[in-house]
Short mmCIF file of C-alpha atoms in Angstrom, two decimals:
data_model
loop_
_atom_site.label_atom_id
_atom_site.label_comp_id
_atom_site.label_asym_id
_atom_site.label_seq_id
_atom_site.Cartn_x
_atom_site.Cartn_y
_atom_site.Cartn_z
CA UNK A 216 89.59 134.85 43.66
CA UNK A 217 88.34 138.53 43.30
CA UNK A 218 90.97 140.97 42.01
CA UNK A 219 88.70 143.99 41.53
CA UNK A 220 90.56 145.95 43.57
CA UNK A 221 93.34 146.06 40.92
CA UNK A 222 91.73 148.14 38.61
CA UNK A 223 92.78 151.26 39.57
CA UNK A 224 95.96 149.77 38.20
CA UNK A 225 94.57 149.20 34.20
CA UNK A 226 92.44 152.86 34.56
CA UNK A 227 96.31 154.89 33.42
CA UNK A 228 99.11 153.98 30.64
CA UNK A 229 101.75 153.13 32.57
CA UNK A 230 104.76 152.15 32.13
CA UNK A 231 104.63 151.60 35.78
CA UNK A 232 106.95 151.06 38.83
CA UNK A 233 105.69 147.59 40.54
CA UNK A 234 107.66 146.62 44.19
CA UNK A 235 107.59 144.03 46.46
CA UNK A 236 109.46 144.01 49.33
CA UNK A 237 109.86 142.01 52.75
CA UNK A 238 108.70 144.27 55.44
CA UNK A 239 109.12 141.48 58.59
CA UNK A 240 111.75 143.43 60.43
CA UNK A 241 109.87 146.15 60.59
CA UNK A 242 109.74 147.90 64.40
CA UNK A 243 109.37 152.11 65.47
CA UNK A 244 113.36 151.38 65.25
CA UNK A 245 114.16 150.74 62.08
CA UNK A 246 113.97 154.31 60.34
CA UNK A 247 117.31 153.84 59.34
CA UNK A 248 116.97 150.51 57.49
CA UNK A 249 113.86 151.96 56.00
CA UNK A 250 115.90 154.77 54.41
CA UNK A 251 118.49 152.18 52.56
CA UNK A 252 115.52 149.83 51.19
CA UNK A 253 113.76 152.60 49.69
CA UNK A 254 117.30 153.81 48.42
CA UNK A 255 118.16 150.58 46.76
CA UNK A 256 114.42 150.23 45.42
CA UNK A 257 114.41 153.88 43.65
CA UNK A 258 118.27 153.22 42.37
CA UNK A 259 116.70 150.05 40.74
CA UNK A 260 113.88 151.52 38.82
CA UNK A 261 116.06 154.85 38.07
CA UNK A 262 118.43 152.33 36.50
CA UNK A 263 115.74 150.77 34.78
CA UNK A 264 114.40 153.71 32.95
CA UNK A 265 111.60 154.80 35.78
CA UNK A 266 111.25 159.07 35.57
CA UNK A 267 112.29 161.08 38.58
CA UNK A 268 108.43 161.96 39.50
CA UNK A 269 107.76 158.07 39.79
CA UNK A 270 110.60 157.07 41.73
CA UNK A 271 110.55 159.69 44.20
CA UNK A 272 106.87 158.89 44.83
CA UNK A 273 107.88 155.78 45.56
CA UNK A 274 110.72 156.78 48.03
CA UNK A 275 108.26 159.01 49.49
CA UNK A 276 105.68 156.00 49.98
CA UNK A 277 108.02 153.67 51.12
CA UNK A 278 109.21 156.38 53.82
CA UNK A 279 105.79 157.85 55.19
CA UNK A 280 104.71 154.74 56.97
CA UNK A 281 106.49 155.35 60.55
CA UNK A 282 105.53 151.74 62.01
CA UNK A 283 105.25 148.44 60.99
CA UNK A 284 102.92 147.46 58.35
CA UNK A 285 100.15 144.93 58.91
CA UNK A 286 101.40 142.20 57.26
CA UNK A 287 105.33 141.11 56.41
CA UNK A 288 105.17 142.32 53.25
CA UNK A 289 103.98 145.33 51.10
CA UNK A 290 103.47 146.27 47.41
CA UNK A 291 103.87 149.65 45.56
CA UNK A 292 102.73 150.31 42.47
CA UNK A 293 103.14 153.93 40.91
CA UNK A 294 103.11 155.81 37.87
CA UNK A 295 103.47 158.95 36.54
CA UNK A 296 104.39 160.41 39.70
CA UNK A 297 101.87 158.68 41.29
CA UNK A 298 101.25 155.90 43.66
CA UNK A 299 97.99 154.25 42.86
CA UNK A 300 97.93 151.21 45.00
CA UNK A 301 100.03 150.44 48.24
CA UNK A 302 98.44 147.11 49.99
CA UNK A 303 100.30 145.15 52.47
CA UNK A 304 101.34 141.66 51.87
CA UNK A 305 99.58 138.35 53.64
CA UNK A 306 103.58 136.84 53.77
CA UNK A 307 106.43 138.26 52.52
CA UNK A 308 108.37 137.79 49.31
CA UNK A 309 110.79 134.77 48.92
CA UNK A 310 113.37 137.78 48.06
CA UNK A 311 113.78 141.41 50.09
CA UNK A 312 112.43 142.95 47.29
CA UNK A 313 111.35 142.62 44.05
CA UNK A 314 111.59 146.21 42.24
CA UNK A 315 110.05 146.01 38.32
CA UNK A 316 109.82 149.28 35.40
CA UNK A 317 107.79 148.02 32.76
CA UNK A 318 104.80 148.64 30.91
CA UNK A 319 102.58 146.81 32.66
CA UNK A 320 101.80 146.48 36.49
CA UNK A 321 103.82 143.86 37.88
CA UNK A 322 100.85 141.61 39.86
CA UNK A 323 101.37 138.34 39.51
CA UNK A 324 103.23 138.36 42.93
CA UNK A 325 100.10 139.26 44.48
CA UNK A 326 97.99 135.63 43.45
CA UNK A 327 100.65 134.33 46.40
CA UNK A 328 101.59 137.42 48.82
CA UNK A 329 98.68 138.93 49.00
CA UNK A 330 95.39 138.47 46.94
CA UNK A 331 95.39 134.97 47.76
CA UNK A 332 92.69 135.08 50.19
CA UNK A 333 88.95 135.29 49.84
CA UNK A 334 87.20 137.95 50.56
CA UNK A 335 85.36 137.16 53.65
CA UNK A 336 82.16 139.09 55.73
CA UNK A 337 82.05 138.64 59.07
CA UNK A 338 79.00 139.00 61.58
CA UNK A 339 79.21 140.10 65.20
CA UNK A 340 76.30 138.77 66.59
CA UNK A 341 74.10 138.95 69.70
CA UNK A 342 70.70 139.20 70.70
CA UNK A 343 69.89 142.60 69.26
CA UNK A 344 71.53 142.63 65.96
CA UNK A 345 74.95 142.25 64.28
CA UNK A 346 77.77 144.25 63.10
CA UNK A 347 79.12 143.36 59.43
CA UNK A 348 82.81 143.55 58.46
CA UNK A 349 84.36 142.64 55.21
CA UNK A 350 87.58 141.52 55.14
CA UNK A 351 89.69 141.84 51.74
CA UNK A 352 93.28 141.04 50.98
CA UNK A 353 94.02 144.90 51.27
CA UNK A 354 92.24 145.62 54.60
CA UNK A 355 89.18 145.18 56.98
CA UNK A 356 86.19 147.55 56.78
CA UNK A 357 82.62 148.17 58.28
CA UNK A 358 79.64 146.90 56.50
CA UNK A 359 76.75 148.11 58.23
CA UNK A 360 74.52 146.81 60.87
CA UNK A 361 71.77 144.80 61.41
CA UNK A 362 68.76 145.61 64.55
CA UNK A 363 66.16 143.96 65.69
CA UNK A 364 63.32 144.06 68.09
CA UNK A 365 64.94 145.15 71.74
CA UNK A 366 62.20 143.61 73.65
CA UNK A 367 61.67 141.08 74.97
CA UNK A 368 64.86 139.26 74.79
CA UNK A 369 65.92 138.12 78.33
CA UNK A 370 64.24 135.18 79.95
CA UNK A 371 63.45 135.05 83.57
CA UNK A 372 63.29 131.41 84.70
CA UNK A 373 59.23 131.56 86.19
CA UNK A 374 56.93 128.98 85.25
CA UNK A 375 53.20 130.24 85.62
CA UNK A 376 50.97 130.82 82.35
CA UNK A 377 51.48 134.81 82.13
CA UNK A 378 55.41 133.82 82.47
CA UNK A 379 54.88 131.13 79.48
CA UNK A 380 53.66 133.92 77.39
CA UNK A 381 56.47 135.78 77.95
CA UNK A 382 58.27 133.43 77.27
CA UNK A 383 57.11 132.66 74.28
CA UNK A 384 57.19 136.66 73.16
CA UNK A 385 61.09 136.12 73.97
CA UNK A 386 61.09 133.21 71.17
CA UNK A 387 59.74 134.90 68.49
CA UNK A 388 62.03 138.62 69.61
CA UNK A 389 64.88 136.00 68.87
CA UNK A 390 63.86 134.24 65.81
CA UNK A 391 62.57 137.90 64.20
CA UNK A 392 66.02 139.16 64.86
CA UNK A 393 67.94 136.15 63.65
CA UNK A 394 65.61 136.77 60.02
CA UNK A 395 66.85 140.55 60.35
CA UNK A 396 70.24 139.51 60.67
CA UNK A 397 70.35 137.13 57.51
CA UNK A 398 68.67 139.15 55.48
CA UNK A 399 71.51 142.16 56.29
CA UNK A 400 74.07 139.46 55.44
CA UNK A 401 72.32 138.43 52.29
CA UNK A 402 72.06 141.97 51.32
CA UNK A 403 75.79 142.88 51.90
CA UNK A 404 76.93 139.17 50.52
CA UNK A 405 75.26 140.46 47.09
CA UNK A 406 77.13 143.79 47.44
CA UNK A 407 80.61 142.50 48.24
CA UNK A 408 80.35 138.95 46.58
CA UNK A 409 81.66 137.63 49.83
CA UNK A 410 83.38 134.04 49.09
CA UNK A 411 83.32 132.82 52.91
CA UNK A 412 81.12 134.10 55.61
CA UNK A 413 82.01 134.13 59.68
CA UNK A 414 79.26 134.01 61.87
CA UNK A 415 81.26 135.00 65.59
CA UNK A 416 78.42 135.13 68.73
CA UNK A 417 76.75 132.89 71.04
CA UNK A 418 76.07 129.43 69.69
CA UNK A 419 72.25 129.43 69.87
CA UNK A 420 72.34 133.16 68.37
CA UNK A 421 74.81 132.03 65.80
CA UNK A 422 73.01 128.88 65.14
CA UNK A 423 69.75 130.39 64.68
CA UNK A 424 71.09 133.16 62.11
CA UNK A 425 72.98 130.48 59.92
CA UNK A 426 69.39 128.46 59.96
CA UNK A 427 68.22 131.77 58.63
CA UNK A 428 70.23 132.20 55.95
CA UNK A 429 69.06 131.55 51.92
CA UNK A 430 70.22 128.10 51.15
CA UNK A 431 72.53 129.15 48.90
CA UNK A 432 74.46 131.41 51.05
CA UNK A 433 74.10 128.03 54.27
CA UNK A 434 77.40 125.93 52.16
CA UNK A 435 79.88 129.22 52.52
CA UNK A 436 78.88 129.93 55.79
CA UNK A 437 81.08 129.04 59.19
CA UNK A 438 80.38 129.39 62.62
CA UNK A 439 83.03 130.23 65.37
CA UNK A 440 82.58 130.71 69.48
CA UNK A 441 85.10 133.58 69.70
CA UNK A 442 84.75 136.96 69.06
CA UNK A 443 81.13 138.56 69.66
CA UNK A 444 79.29 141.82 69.10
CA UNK A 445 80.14 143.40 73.13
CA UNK A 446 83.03 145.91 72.50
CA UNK A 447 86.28 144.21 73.08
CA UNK A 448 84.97 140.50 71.96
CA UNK A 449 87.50 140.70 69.11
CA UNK A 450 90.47 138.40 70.03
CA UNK A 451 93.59 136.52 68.37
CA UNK A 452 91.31 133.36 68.69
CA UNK A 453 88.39 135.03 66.57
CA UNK A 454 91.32 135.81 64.30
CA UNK A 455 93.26 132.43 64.06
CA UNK A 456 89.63 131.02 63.46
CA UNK A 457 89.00 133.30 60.11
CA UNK A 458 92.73 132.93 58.89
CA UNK A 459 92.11 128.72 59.85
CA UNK A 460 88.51 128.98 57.27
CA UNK A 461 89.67 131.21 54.70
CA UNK A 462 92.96 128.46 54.42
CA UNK A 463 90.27 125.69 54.31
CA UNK A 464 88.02 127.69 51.86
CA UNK A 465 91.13 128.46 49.30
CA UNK A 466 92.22 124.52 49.41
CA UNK A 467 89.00 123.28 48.21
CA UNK A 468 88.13 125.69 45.85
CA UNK A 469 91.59 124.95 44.16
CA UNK A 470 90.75 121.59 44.23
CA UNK A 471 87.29 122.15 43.11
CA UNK A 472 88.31 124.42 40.19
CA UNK A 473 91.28 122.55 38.79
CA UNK A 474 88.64 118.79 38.74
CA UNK A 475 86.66 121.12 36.65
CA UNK A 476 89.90 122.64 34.72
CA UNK A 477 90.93 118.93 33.71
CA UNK A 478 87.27 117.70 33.11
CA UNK A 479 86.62 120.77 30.66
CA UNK A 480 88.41 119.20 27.32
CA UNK A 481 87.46 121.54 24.22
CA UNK A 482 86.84 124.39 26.91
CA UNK A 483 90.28 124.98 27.94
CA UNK A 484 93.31 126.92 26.84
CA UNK A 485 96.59 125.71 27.60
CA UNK A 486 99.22 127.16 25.39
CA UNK A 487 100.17 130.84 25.35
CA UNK A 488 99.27 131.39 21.98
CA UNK A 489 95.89 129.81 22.67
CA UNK A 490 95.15 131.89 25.97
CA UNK A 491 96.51 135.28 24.05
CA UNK A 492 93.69 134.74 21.29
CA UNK A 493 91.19 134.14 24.23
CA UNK A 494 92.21 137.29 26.08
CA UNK A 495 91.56 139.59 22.76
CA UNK A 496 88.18 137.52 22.22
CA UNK A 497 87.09 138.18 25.65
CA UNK A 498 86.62 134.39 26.10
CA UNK A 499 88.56 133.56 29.50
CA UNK A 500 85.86 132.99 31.98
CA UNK A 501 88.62 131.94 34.66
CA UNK A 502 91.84 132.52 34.68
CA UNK A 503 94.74 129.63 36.21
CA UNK A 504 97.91 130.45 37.31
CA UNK A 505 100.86 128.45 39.12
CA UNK A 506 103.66 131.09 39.56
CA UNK A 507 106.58 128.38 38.88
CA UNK A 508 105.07 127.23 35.18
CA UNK A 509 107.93 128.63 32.61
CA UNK A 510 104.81 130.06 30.76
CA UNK A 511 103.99 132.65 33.27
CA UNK A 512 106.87 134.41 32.60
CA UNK A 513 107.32 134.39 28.24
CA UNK A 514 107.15 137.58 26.60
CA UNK A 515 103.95 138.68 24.85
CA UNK A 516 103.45 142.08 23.46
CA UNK A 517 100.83 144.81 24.33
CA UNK A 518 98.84 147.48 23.58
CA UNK A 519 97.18 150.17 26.03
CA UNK A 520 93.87 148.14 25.88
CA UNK A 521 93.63 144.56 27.71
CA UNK A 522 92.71 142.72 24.37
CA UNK A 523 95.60 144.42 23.12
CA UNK A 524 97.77 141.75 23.21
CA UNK A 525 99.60 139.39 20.95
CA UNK A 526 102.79 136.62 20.94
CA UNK A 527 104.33 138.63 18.40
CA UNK A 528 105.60 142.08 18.01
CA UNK A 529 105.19 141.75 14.33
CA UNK A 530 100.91 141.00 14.55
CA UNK A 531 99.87 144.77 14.71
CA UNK A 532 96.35 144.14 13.48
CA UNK A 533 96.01 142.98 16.79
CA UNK A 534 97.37 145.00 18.75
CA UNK A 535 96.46 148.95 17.59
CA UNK A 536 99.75 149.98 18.62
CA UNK A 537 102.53 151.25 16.09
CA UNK A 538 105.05 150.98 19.23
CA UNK A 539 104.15 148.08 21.03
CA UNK A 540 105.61 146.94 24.60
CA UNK A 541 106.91 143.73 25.39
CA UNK A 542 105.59 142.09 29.04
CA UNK A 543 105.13 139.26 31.10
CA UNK A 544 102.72 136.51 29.64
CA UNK A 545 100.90 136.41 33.44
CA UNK A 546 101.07 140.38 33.35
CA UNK A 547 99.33 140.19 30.32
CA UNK A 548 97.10 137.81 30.62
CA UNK A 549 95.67 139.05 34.25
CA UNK A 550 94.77 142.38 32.94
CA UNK A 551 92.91 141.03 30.83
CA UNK A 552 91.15 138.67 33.17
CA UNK A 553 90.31 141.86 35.62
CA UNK A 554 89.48 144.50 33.43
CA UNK A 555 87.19 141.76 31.49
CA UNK A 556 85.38 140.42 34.91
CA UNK A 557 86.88 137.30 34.95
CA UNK A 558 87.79 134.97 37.85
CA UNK A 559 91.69 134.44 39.12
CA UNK A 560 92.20 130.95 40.18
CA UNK A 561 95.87 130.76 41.80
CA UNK A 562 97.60 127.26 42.07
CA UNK A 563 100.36 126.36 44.42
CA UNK A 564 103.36 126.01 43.54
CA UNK A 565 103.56 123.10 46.49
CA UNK A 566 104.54 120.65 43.29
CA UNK A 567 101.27 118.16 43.81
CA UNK A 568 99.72 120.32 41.03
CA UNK A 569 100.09 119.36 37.48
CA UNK A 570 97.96 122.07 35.82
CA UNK A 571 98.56 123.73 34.11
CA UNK A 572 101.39 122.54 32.80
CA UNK A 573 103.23 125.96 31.39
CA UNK A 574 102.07 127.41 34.91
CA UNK A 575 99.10 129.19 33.04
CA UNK A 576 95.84 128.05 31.90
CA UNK A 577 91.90 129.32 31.55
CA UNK A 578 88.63 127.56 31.12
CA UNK A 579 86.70 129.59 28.41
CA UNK A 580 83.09 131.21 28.08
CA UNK A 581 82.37 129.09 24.97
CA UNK A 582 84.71 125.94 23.61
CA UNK A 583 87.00 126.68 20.34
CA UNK A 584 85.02 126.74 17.09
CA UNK A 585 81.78 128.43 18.77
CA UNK A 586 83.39 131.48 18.41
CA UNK A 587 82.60 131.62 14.73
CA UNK A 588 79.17 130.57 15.18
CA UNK A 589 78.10 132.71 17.84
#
């Protein structure tokens, strides 16, 4: 999982105003219930200490979208008068809101509500060329475009030798154009780091670009018969097909991930002590986390830096603070893994998961005791 998008969030000091809420009921009618959510959210973090600047930015967030959202749920994270990020949620909290003031960004919600989807690029296809989209958890945006030859492309049924040759000038229009096409997708895949690609078009055009494609790209790739590159193509089936891969996709990765988690030994970190040393060494090279271990949420104390960050208030050599803040162990432990590059690994909480067993865990860029050598 890719959480780059969060760090806008680790770029300011905080302390910061974090808020999930259930946005499901949402309709043009509900201005009114709109008004005594964003109430009860901004009496919250007033009571909890948030400044007047932060909380009304909030309020003023929560009340400037007039419509529903475009997803049941929705996140707000602010500071300093300021909202920084405001992404809507892929389901919506198990409670109508979740409203945090603390010194960190609250995010671990967003490993389940939101973030918990790869990010995917999609190709419109057809004969010509293809249109690229990238799909994140925040939103969907254009990614270019991808032409080829324009002629010849159309076949015309005749069978006489001029005809064949034509024929044959069709072929390779449609092979050239399926290269152009996976090299564009190649390109962008390196730009976005795309986790899952959607090929949407006719089958041979489809077929031909996914043929096209470097092997190592061919494994991540899908294929899907709705949805096309002609204007209006896009439909709830092209849509149920992405949302039906990208569930596939996150399944076996977490199954992949966690066979490597438990087959790692000396190159795993378990304990919260033992993942806190890791996060100030810069050693986590993926980060696990099942939001109903106990671990996720024990105190750790931190500084304004990500490796800033210690069990104990009373170890200041490692922390650079004379005024430390307490925080959430996941909190913690997640800016660290973002602002350091690493990789977010979210496991469900579906209770056929046994690690890691204090609900947080992280296979490390070199085993214990390499450190020293290194």
């Amino acid at each position: 999982m890719q959480l780059s998008f969060l760090t806008p969030l680790y770029e300011r000091p905080g302390p910061w105003a974090s808020v999930h809420l259930d946005t499901q009921w949402e309709n043009e009618s509900t201005t009114r219930r709109r008004e005594l959510q964003a109430r009860d959210v901004c009496e919250s973090l007033a009571r909890q200490g948030a400044d007047d600047a932060t909380w009304r930015a909030v309020h003023d967030a929560l009340m400037s979208r007039p419509g529903p959202t475009h997803g049941p749920g929705r996140a707000v994270f602010a500071t300093a008068g300021q909202v920084v990020l405001d992404p809507p949620l892929a389901t919506s909290p198990p409670v109508s809101a979740d409203v945090r003031w603390s010194a960190l960004p609250h995010v671990a919600p967003l490993l389940d509500l939101g973030a918990r989807e790869p990010v995917c690029l999609v190709a419109y296809i057809d004969r010509l060329g293809a249109d690229l989209e990238v799909r994140t958890p925040i939103a969907a945006r254009p990614a270019g475009h991808a032409e080829g030859w324009d002629w010849p492309v159309h076949q015309t049924g005749r069978d006489d030798w001029s005809e064949w040759h034509f024929q044959r000038s069709i072929e390779n229009t449609w092979e050239h154009n399926a290269g152009e096409i996976a090299a564009a997708i190649a390109d962008c895949e390196r730009q976005v780091k795309a986790d899952l690609i959607v090929l949407a078009g006719g089958a041979r055009e489809r077929r031909a670009v996914h043929d096209k494609l470097p092997p190592r790209l061919r494994p991540i790739a899908v294929e899907t018969e709705h949805g096309g590159r002609a204007e209006g193509a896009a439909t709830r089936l092209l849509d149920e097909d992405i949302e039906s891969a990208l569930h596939e996709f996150a399944l076996r990765t977490t199954d992949k991930e966690l066979d490597r988690f438990r087959a790692a030994h000396d190159s795993v970190a378990q304990t919260v002590p033992d993942l806190v040393e890791a996060a100030r060494e810069h050693r986590i090279a993926e980060l696990f986390v099942r939001p109903d271990g106990a671990d996720t949420q024990r105190q750790v104390w931190v500084g304004s830096e990500p490796d800033q960050v210690a069990v104990r208030r009373t170890e200041s050599q490692y922390l650079g603070e004379t005024r430390p803040s307490a925080a959430r162990a996941d909190d913690a432990l997640l800016r660290s893994a973002v602002v350091t590059g690493a990789d977010v690994q979210s496991v469900p909480a579906d209770g056929h998961h046994d690690v890691p067993v204090g609900g947080l865990g992280a296979l490390l860029r070199w085993p214990y005791g390499e450190g020293q050598r290194r």
